[in-house]
Short mmCIF file of C-alpha atoms in Angstrom, two decimals:
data_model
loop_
_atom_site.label_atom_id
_atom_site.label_comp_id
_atom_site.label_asym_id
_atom_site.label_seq_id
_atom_site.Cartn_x
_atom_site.Cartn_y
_atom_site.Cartn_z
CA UNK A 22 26.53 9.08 16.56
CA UNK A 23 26.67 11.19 13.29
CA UNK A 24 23.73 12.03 11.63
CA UNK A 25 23.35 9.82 8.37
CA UNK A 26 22.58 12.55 5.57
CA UNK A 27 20.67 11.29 2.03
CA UNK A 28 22.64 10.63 -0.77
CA UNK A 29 22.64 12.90 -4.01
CA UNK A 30 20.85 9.94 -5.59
CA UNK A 31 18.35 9.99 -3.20
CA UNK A 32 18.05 13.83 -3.03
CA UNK A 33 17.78 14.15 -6.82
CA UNK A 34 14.88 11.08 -6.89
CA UNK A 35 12.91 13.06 -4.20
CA UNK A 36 13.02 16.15 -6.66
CA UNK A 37 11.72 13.89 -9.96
CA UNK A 38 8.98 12.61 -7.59
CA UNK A 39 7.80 16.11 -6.36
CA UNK A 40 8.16 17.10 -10.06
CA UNK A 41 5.48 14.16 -11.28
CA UNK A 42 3.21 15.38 -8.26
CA UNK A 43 3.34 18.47 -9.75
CA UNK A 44 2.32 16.97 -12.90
CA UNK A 45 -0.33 15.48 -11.92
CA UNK A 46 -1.69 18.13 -10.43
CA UNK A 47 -1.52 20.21 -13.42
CA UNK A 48 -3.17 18.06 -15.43
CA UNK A 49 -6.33 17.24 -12.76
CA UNK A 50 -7.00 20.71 -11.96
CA UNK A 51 -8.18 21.65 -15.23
CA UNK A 52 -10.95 18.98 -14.35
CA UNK A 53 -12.32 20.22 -11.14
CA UNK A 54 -14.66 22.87 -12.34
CA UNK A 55 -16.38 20.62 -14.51
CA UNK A 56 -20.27 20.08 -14.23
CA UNK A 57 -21.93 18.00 -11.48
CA UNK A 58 -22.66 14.61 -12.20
CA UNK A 59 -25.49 11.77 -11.10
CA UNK A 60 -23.00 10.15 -9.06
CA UNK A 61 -22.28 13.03 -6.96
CA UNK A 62 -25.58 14.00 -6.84
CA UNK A 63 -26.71 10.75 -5.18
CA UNK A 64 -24.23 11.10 -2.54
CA UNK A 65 -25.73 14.39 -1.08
CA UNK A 66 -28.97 13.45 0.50
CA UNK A 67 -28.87 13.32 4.15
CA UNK A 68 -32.14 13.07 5.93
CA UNK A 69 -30.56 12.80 9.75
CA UNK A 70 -28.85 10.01 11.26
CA UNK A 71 -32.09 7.98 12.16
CA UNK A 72 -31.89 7.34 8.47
CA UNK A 73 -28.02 7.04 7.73
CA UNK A 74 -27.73 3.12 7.92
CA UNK A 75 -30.36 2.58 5.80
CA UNK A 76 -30.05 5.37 3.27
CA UNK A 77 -26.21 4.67 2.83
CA UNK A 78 -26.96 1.08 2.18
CA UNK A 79 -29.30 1.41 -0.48
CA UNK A 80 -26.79 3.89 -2.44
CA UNK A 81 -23.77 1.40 -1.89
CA UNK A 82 -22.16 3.57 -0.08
CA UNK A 83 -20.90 3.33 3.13
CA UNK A 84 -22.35 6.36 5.77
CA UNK A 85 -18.72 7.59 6.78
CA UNK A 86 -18.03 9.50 3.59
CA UNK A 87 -21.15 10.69 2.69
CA UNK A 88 -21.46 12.11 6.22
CA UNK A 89 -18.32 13.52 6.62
CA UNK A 90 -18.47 16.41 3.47
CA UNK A 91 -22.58 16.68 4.04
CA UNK A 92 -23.68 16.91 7.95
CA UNK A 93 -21.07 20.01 8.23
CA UNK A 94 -21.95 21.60 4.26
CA UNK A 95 -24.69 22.77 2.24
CA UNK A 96 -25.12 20.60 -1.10
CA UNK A 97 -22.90 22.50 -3.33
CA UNK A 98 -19.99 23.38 -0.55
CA UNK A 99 -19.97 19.36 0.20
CA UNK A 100 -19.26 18.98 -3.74
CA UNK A 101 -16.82 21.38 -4.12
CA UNK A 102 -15.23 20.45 -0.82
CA UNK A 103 -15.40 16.42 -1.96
CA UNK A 104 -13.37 16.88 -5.01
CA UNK A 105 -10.86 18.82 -3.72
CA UNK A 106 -10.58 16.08 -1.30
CA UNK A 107 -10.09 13.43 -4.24
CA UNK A 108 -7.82 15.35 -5.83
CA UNK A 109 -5.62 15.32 -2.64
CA UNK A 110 -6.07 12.04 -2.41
CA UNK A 111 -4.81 11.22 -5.72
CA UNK A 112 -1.66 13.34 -5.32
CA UNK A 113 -0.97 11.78 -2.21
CA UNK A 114 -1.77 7.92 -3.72
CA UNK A 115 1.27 9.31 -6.15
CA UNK A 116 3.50 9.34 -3.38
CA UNK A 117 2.54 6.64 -1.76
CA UNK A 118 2.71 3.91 -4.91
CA UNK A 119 5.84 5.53 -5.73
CA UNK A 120 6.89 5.10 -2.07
CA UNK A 121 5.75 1.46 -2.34
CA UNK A 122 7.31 0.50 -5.67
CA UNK A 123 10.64 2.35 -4.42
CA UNK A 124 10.71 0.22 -1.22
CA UNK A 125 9.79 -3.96 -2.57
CA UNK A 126 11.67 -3.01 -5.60
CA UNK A 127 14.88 -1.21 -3.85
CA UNK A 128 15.12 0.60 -7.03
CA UNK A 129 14.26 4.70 -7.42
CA UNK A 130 13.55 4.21 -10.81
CA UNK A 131 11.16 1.84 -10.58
CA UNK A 132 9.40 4.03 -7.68
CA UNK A 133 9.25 6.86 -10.25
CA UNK A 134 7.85 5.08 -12.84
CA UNK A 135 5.06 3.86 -10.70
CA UNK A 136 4.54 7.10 -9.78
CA UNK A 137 4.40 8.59 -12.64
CA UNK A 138 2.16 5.50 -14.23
CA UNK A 139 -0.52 6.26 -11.51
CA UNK A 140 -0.43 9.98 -12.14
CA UNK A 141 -1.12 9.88 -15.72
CA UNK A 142 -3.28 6.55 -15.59
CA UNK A 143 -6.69 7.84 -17.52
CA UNK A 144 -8.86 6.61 -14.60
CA UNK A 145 -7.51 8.18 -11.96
CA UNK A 146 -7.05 11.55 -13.58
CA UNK A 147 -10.73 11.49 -14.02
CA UNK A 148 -11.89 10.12 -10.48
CA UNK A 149 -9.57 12.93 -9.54
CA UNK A 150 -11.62 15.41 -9.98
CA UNK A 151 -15.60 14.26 -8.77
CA UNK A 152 -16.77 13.67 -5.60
CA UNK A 153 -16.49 10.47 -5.92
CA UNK A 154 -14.59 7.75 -2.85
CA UNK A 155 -12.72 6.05 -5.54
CA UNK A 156 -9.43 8.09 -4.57
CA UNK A 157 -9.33 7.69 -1.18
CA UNK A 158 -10.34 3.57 -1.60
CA UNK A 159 -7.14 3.65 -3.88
CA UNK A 160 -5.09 5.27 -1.27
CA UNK A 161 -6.26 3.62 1.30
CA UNK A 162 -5.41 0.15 0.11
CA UNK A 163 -2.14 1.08 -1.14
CA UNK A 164 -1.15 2.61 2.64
CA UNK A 165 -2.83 -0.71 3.87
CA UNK A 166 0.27 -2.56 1.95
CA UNK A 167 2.36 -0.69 2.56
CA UNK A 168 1.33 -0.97 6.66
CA UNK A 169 1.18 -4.91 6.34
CA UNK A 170 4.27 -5.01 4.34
CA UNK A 171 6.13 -3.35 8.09
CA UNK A 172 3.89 -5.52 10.07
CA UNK A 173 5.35 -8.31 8.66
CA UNK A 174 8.83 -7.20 9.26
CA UNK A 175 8.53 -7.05 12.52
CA UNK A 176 9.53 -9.92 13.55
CA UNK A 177 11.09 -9.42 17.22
CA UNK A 178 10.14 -6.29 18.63
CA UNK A 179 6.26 -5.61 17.92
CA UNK A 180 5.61 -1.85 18.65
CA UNK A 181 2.68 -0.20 18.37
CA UNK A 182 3.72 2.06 15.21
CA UNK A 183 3.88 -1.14 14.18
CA UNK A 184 0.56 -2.38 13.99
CA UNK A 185 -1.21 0.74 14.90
CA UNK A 186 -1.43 1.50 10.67
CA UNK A 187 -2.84 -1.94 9.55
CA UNK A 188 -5.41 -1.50 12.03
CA UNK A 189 -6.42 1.53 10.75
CA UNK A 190 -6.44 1.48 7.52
CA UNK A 191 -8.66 -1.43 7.86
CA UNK A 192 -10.82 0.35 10.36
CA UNK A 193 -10.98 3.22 7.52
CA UNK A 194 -11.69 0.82 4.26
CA UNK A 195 -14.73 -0.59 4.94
CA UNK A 196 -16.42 3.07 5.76
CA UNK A 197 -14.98 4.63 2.25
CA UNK A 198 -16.62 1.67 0.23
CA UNK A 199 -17.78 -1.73 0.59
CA UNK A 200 -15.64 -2.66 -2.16
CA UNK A 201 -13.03 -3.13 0.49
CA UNK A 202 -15.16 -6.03 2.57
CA UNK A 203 -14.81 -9.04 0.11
CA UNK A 204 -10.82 -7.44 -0.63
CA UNK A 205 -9.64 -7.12 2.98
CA UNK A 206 -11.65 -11.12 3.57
CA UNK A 207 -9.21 -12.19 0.84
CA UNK A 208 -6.33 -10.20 1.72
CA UNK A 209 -6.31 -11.42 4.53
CA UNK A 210 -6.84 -15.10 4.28
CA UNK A 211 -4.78 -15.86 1.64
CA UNK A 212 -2.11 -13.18 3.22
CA UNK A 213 -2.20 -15.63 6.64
CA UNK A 214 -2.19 -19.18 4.22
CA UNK A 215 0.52 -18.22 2.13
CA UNK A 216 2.55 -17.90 5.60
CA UNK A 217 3.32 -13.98 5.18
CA UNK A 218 1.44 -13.52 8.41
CA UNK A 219 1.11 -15.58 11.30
CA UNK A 220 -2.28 -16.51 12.61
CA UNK A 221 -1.45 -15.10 15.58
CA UNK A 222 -1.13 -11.38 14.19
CA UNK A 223 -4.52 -11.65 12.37
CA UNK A 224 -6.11 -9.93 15.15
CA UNK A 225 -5.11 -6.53 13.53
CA UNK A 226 -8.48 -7.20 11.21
CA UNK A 227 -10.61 -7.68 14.66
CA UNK A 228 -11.09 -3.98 14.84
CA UNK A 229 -12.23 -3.52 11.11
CA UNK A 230 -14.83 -6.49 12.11
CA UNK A 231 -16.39 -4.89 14.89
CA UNK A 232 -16.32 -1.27 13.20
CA UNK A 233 -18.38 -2.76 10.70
CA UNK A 234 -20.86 -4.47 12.44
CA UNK A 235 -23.28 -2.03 12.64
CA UNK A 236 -23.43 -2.35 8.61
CA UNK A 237 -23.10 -6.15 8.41
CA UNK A 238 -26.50 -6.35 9.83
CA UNK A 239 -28.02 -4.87 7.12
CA UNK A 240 -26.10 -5.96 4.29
CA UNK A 241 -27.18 -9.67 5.60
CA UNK A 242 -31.07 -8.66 6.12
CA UNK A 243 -33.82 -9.13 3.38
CA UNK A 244 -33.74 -6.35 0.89
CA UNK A 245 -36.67 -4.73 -1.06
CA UNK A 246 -37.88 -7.38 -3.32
CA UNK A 247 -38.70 -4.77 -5.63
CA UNK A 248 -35.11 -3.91 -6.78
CA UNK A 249 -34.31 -5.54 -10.15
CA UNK A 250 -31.14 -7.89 -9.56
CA UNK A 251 -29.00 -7.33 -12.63
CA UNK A 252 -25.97 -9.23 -12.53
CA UNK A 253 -22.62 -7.42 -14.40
CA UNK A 254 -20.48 -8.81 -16.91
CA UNK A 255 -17.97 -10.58 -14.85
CA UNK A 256 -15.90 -11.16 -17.89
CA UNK A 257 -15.79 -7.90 -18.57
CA UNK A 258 -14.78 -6.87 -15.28
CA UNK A 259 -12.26 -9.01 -15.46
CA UNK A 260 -10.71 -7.82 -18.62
CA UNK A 261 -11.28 -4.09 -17.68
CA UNK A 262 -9.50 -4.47 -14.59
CA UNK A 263 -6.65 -6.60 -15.91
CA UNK A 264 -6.38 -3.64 -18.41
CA UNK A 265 -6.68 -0.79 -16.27
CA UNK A 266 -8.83 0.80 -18.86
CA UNK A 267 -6.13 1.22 -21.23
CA UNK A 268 -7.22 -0.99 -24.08
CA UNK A 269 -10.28 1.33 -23.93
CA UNK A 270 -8.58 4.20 -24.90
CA UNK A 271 -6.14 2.39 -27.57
CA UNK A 272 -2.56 3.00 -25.61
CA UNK A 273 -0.01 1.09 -25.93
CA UNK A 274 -1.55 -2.41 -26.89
CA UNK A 275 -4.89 -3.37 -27.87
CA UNK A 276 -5.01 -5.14 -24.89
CA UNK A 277 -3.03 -4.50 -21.47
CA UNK A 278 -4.72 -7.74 -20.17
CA UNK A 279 -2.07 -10.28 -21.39
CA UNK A 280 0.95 -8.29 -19.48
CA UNK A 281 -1.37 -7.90 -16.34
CA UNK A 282 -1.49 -11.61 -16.06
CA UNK A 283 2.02 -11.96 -17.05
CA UNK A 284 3.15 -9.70 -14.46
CA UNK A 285 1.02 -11.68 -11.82
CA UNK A 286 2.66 -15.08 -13.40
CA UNK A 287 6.14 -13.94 -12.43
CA UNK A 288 6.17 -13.58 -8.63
CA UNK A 289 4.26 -17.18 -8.68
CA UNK A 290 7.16 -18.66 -10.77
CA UNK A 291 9.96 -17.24 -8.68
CA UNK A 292 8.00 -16.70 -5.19
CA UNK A 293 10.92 -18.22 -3.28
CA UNK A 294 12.92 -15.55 -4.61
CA UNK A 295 11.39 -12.53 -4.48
CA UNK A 296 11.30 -10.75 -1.27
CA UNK A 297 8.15 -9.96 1.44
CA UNK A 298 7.33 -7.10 -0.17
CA UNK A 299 6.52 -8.31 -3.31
CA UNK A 300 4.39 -10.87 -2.37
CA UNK A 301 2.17 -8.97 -0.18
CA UNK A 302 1.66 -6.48 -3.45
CA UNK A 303 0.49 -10.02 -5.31
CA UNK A 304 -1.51 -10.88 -2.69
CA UNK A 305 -3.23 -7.23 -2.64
CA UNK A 306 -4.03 -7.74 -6.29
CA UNK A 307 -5.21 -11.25 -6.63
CA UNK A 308 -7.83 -10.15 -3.82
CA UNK A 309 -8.67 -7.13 -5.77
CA UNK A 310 -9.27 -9.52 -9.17
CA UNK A 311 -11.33 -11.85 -6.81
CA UNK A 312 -13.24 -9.08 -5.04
CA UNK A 313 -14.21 -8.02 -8.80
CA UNK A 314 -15.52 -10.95 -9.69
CA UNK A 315 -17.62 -11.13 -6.93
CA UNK A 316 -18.96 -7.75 -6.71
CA UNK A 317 -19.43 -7.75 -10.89
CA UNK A 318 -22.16 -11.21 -10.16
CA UNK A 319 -24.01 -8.76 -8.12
CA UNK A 320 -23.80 -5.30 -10.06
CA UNK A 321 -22.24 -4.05 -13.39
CA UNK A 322 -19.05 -2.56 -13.06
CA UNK A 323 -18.17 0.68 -13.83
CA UNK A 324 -15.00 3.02 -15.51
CA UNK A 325 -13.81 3.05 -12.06
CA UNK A 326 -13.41 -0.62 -11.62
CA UNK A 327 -9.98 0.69 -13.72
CA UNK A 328 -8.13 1.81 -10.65
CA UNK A 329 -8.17 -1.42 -9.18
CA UNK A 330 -6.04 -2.71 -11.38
#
């Protein structure tokens, strides 16, 4: 059987893709060497593993990351080490949104303009470059798609390369940020109502469950009554997200909000039409708008609530 070789079309939009990498690594690594901040900071104290569950859950972080850059590193090594580590993982979410536009789209011009959207959005230049698990959250949820999107392909023959990247990638979420709890809950259900997944396959999200068990217990036990509940601006959230931080900065519109919504209108009115692919992606982001609103009623939401969008 002859070996199938890639067009020039497809040769040429693998070379414009490496070429926006390459952009958007020139314009993060100016960042790196910038000073330390609070944020990364809080992530460094490690007082042994006795401590982990309890420590990581008061910082709203999940113990996985913090303990992977500090049980092995001194303080500044872990920082240094952590941002090089975002930085990968915001080349690497380049190529994979690309990847993921190119493939529900079946057009390599709309998988380079994703690509090159992503590697010049303002927010995820700057989370770039701090030690900081917004990155890898980003990437991971965009592989996750992209893992579900196959998953539900497979009709016939399940294999295990098959499932084996839904499973974890969900293992992996949860630990990077809790963020991903309430998003893959409504991935998930809504994925399995809308009839893009049978009920039967939900038992890729069984492992995620009992990975996080050990942290569910905690979330779900009385805190310390002395911690001031202050409630975020869920409004706010809202419209940040929608807007990917953009209106902030005064690009393109006042407002990037209206088009968000448009955008998530579209699929909706045509969702007999467009293909598997596309609806997962609209399922991914309506659970990312809900899992805002629910985490801005506990918390205010920060610049990085941006790359959600």
């Amino acid at each position: 059987m002859p070996k199938r070789t890639p067009s020039t079309a497809t040769m040429a939009a693998a070379g414009l893709l490496g070429c926006v990498v390459a952009a958007g690594a020139w314009i993060r690594w100016p960042r790196l060497g910038r000073g330390l901040t609070g944020d990364e900071v809080g992530l460094l104290p490690f007082h042994g593993f006795e401590r982990l569950l309890m420590d990581s859950l008061s910082r709203l972080h999940p113990p996985f990351y913090r303990t992977i850059f500090r049980v092995f590193l001194d303080p500044m090594a872990a920082i240094e080490a952590g941002r090089l580590w975002s930085m990968a993982c915001g080349l690497l979410g380049v190529l994979v949104i690309g990847g993921l536009a190119w493939r529900i789209s079946g057009s390599r011009v709309a998988g380079l303009v994703g690509a090159a959207f992503y590697a010049a959005l303002p927010s995820a230049v700057i989370w770039s470059a701090f030690h900081r698990p917004y990155m890898t959250l980003v990437l991971l949820m965009a592989a996750h798609l992209w893992a579900v999107i196959r998953w539900c392909e497979a009709r016939e023959r399940v294999r295990w390369v098959d499932w084996l990247p839904v499973v974890l990638t969900a293992v992996f979420l949860p630990q990077v940020h809790y963020f991903a709890v309430p998003w893959l809950m409504c991935f998930a259900a809504v994925l399995t109502l809308s009839g893009c997944l049978s009920w039967r396959r939900v038992w890729v999200y069984a492992p995620a469950l009992v990975a996080f068990l050990p942290l569910l217990w905690l979330l779900l036990a009385p805190q310390d009554g002395n911690k001031a509940h202050r409630p975020g601006d869920v409004a706010g959230a809202l419209q940040y997200v929608l807007s990917m931080g953009l209106n902030a900065r005064q690009l393109f519109l006042s407002s990037m909000a209206p088009v968000s919504l448009a955008a998530l209108g579209i699929p909706v009115l045509f969702w007999r039409r467009v293909g598997l692919g596309v609806r997962v992606c609209w399922i991914g982001a309506v659970a990312s708008i809900l899992s805002v609103m629910a985490a801005a009623t506990q918390h205010g939401m920060t610049s990085s609530t941006t790359l959600l969008g």
